[in-house]
PDB file of C-alpha atoms in Angstrom:
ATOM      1  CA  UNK A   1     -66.319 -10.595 -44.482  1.00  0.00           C
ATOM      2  CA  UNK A   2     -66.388  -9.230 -41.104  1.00  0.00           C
ATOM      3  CA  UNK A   3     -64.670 -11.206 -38.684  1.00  0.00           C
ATOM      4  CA  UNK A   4     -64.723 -10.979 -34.728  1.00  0.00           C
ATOM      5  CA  UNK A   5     -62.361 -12.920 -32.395  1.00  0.00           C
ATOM      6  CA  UNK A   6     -63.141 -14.666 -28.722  1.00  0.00           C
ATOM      7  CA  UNK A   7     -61.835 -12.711 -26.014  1.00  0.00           C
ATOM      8  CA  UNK A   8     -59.341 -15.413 -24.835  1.00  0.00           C
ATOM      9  CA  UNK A   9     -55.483 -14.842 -24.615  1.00  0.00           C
ATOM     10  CA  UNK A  10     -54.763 -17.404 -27.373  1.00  0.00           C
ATOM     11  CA  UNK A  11     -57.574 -15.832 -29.883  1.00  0.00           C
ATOM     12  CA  UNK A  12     -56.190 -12.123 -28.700  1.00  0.00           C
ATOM     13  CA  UNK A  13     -52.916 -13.337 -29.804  1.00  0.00           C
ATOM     14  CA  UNK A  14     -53.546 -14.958 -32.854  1.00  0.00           C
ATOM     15  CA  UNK A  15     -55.706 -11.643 -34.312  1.00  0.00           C
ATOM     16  CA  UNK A  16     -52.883  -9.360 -33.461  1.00  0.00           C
ATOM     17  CA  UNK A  17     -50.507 -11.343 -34.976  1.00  0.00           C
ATOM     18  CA  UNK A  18     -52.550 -11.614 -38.190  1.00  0.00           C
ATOM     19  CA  UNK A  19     -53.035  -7.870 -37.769  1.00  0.00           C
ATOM     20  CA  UNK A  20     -49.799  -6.842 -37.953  1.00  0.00           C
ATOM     21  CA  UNK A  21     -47.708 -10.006 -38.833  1.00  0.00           C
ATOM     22  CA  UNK A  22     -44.399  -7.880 -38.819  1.00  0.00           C
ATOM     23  CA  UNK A  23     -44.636  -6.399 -35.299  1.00  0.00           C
ATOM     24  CA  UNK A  24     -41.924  -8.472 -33.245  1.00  0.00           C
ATOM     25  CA  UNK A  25     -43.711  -8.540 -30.348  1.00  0.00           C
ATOM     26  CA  UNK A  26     -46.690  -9.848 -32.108  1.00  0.00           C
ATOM     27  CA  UNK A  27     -44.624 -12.614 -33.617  1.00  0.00           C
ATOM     28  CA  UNK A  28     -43.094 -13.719 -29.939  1.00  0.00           C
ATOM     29  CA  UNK A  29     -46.422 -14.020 -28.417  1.00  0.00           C
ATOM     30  CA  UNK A  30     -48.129 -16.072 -31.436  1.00  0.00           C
ATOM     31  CA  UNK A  31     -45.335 -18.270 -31.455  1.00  0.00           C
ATOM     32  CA  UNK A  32     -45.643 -19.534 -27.619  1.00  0.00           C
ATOM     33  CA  UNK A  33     -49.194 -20.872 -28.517  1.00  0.00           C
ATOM     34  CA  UNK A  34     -48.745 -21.789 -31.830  1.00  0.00           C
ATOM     35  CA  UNK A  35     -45.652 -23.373 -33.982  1.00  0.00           C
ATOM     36  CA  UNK A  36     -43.848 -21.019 -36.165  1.00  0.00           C
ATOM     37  CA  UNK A  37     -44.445 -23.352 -39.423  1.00  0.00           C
ATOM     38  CA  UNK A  38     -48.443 -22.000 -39.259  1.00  0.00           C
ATOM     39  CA  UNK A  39     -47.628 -18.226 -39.547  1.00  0.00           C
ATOM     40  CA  UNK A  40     -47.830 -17.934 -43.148  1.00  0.00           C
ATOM     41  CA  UNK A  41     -50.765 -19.946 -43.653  1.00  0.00           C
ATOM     42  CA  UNK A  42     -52.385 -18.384 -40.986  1.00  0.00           C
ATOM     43  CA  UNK A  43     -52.196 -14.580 -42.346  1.00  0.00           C
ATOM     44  CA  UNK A  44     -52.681 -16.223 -46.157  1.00  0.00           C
ATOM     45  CA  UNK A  45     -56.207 -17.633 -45.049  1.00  0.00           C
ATOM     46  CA  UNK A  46     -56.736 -14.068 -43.091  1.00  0.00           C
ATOM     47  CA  UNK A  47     -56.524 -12.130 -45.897  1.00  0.00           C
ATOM     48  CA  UNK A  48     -58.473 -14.426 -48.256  1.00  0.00           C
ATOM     49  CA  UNK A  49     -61.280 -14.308 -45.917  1.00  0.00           C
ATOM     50  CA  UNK A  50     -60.866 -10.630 -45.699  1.00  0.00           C
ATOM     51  CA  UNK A  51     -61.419 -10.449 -49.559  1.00  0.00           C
ATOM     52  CA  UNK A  52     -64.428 -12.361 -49.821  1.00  0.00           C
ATOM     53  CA  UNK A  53     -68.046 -11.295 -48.176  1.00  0.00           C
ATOM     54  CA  UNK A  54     -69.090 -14.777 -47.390  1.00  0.00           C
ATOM     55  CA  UNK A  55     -68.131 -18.254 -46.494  1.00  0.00           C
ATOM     56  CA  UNK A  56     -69.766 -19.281 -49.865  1.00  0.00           C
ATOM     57  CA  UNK A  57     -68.039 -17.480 -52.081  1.00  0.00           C
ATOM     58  CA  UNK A  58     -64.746 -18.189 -49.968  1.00  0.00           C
ATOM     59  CA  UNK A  59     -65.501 -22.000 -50.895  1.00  0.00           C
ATOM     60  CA  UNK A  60     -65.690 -21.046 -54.180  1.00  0.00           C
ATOM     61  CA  UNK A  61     -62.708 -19.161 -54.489  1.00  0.00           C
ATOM     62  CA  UNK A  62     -60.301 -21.529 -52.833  1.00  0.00           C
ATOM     63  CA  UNK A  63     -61.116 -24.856 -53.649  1.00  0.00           C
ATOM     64  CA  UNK A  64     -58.585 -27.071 -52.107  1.00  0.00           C
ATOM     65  CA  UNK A  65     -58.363 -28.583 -48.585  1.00  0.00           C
ATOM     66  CA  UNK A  66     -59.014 -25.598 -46.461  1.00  0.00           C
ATOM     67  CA  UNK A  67     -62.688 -24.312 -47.544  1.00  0.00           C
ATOM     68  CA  UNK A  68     -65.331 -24.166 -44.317  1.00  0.00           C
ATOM     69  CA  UNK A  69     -66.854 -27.400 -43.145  1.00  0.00           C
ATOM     70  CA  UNK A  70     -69.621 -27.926 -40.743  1.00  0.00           C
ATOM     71  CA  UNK A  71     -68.015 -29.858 -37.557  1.00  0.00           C
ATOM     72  CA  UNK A  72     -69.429 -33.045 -37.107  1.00  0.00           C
ATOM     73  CA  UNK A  73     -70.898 -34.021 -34.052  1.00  0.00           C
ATOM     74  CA  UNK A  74     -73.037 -31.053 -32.639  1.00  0.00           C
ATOM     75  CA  UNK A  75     -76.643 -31.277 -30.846  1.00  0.00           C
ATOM     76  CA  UNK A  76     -79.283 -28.747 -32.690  1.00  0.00           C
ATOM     77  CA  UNK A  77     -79.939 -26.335 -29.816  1.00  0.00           C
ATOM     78  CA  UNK A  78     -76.479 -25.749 -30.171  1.00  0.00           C
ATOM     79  CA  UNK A  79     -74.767 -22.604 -32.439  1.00  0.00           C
ATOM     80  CA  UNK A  80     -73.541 -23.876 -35.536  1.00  0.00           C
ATOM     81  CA  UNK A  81     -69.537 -24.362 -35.535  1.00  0.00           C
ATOM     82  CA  UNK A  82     -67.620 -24.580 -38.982  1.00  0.00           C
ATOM     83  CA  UNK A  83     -63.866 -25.358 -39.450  1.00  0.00           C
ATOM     84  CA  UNK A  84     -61.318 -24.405 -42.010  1.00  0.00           C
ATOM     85  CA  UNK A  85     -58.076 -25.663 -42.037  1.00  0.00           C
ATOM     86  CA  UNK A  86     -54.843 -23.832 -41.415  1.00  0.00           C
ATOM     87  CA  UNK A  87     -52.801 -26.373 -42.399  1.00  0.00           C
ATOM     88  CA  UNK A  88     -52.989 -30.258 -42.037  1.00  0.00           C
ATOM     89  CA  UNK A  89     -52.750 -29.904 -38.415  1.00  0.00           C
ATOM     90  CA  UNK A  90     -54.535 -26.748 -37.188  1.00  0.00           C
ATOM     91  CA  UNK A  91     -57.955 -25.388 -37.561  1.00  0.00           C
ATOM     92  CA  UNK A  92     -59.739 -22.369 -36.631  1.00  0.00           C
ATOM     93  CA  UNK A  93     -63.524 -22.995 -35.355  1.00  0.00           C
ATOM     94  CA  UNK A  94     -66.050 -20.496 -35.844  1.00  0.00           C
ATOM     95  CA  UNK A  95     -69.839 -19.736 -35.161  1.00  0.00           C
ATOM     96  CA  UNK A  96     -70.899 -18.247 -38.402  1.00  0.00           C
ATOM     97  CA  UNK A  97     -73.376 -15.426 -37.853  1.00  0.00           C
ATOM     98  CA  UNK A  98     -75.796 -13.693 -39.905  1.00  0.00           C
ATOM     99  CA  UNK A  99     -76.245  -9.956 -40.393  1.00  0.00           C
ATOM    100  CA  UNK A 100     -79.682  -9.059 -40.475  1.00  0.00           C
ATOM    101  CA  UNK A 101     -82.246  -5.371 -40.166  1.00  0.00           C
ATOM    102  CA  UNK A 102     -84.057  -5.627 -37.520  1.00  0.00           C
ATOM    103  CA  UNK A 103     -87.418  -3.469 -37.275  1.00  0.00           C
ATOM    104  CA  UNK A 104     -85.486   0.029 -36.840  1.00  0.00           C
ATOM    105  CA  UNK A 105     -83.397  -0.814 -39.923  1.00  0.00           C
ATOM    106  CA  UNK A 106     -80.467  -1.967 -38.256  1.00  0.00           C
ATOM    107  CA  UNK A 107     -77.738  -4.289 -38.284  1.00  0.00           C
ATOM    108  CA  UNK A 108     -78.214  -7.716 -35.581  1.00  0.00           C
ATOM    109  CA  UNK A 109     -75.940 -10.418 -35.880  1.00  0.00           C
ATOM    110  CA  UNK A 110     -77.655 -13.733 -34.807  1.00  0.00           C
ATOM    111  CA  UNK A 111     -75.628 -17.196 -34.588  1.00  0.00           C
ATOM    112  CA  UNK A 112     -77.280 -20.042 -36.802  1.00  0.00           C
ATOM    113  CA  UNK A 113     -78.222 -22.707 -34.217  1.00  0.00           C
ATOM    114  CA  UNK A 114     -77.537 -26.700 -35.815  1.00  0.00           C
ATOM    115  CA  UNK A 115     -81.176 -27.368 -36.492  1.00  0.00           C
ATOM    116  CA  UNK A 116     -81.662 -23.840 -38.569  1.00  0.00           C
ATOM    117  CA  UNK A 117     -79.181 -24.472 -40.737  1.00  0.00           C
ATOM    118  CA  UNK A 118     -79.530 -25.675 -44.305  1.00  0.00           C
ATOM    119  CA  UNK A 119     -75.957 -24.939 -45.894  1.00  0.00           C
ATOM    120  CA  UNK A 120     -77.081 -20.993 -46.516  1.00  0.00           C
ATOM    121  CA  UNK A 121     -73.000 -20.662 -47.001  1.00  0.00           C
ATOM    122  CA  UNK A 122     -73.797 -17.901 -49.190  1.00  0.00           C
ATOM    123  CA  UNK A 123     -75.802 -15.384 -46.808  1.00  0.00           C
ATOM    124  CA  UNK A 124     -72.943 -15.868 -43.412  1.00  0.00           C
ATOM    125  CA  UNK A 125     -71.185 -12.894 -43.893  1.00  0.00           C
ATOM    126  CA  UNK A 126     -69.482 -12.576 -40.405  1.00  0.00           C
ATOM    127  CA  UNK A 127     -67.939 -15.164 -38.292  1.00  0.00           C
ATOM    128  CA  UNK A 128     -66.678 -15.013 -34.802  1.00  0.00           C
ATOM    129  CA  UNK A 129     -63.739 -17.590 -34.201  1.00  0.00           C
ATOM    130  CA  UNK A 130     -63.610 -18.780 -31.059  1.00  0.00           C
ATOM    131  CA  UNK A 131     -60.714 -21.158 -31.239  1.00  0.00           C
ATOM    132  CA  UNK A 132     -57.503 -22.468 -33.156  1.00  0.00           C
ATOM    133  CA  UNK A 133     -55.850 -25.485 -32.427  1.00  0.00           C
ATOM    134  CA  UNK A 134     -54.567 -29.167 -33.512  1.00  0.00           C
ATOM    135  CA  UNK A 135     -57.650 -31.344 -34.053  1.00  0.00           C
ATOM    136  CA  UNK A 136     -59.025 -30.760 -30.852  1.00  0.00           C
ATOM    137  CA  UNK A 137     -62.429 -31.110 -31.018  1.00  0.00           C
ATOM    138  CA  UNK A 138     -63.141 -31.124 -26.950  1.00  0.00           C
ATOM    139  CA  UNK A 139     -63.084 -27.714 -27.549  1.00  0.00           C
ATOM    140  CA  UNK A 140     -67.416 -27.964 -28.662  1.00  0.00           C
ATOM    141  CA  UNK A 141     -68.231 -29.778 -25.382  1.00  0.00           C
ATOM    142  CA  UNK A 142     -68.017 -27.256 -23.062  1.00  0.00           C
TER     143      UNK A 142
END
């Protein structure tokens, strides 16, 4: 699965880290915006969802309390967000995208807006994560 980050100093952080989870400096930075108890989880979900090539077969795979979920809540103009746990705290949000040919044979991503979406878990083969954090869900309001 591909996966894209937002360009905010706590996503920067958290993909370097999960990069290259032994690089010191790395490990410093991730640890002033997150707690030091998530590291592991956080690189263990990385490199699941770097085996898989989409969220559905991720679900599949991993069948416990951290598969993708659609957050609750949103208006359907709005891009889709899904969840997955890191651990029974934090969660990393993403706008699952779809890879598609456009008329020149080439790759677009598109993001799924609420109303277009039907559970097509199986065909979102890149997401972009635009946040991790404790249960804060303010975060889709903006």
């Amino acid at each position: 699965m591909i996966i894209t980050f937002a360009d905010t100093k706590r996503c920067e952080c958290y993909k370097n880290f999960l990069e290259e989870p032994e690089n010191r400096s790395y490990q410093k930075k991730f640890c002033k915006f997150y707690p030091i108890e998530i590291k592991s989880q956080a690189v263990r979900v990385h490199n699941r969802l770097k085996e898989v090539n989409n969220i559905g077969e991720y679900n599949a795979l991993y069948k416990s309390n951290n598969c993708f979920e659609k957050v609750v809540g949103q208006s359907k103009n709005e891009n889709l967000a899904i969840k997955v746990r890191i651990n029974d705290a934090y969660r990393k949000f993403v706008n699952p995208m779809l890879i598609t040919k456009n008329e020149d044979n080439l790759d677009t991503d598109e993001f799924i807006l609420v109303k277009n979406c039907d559970n097509q878990f199986n065909q979102i083969n890149k997401i972009h994560v635009f946040d991790i954090n404790k249960h804060d869900y303010s975060i889709l309001r903006k």
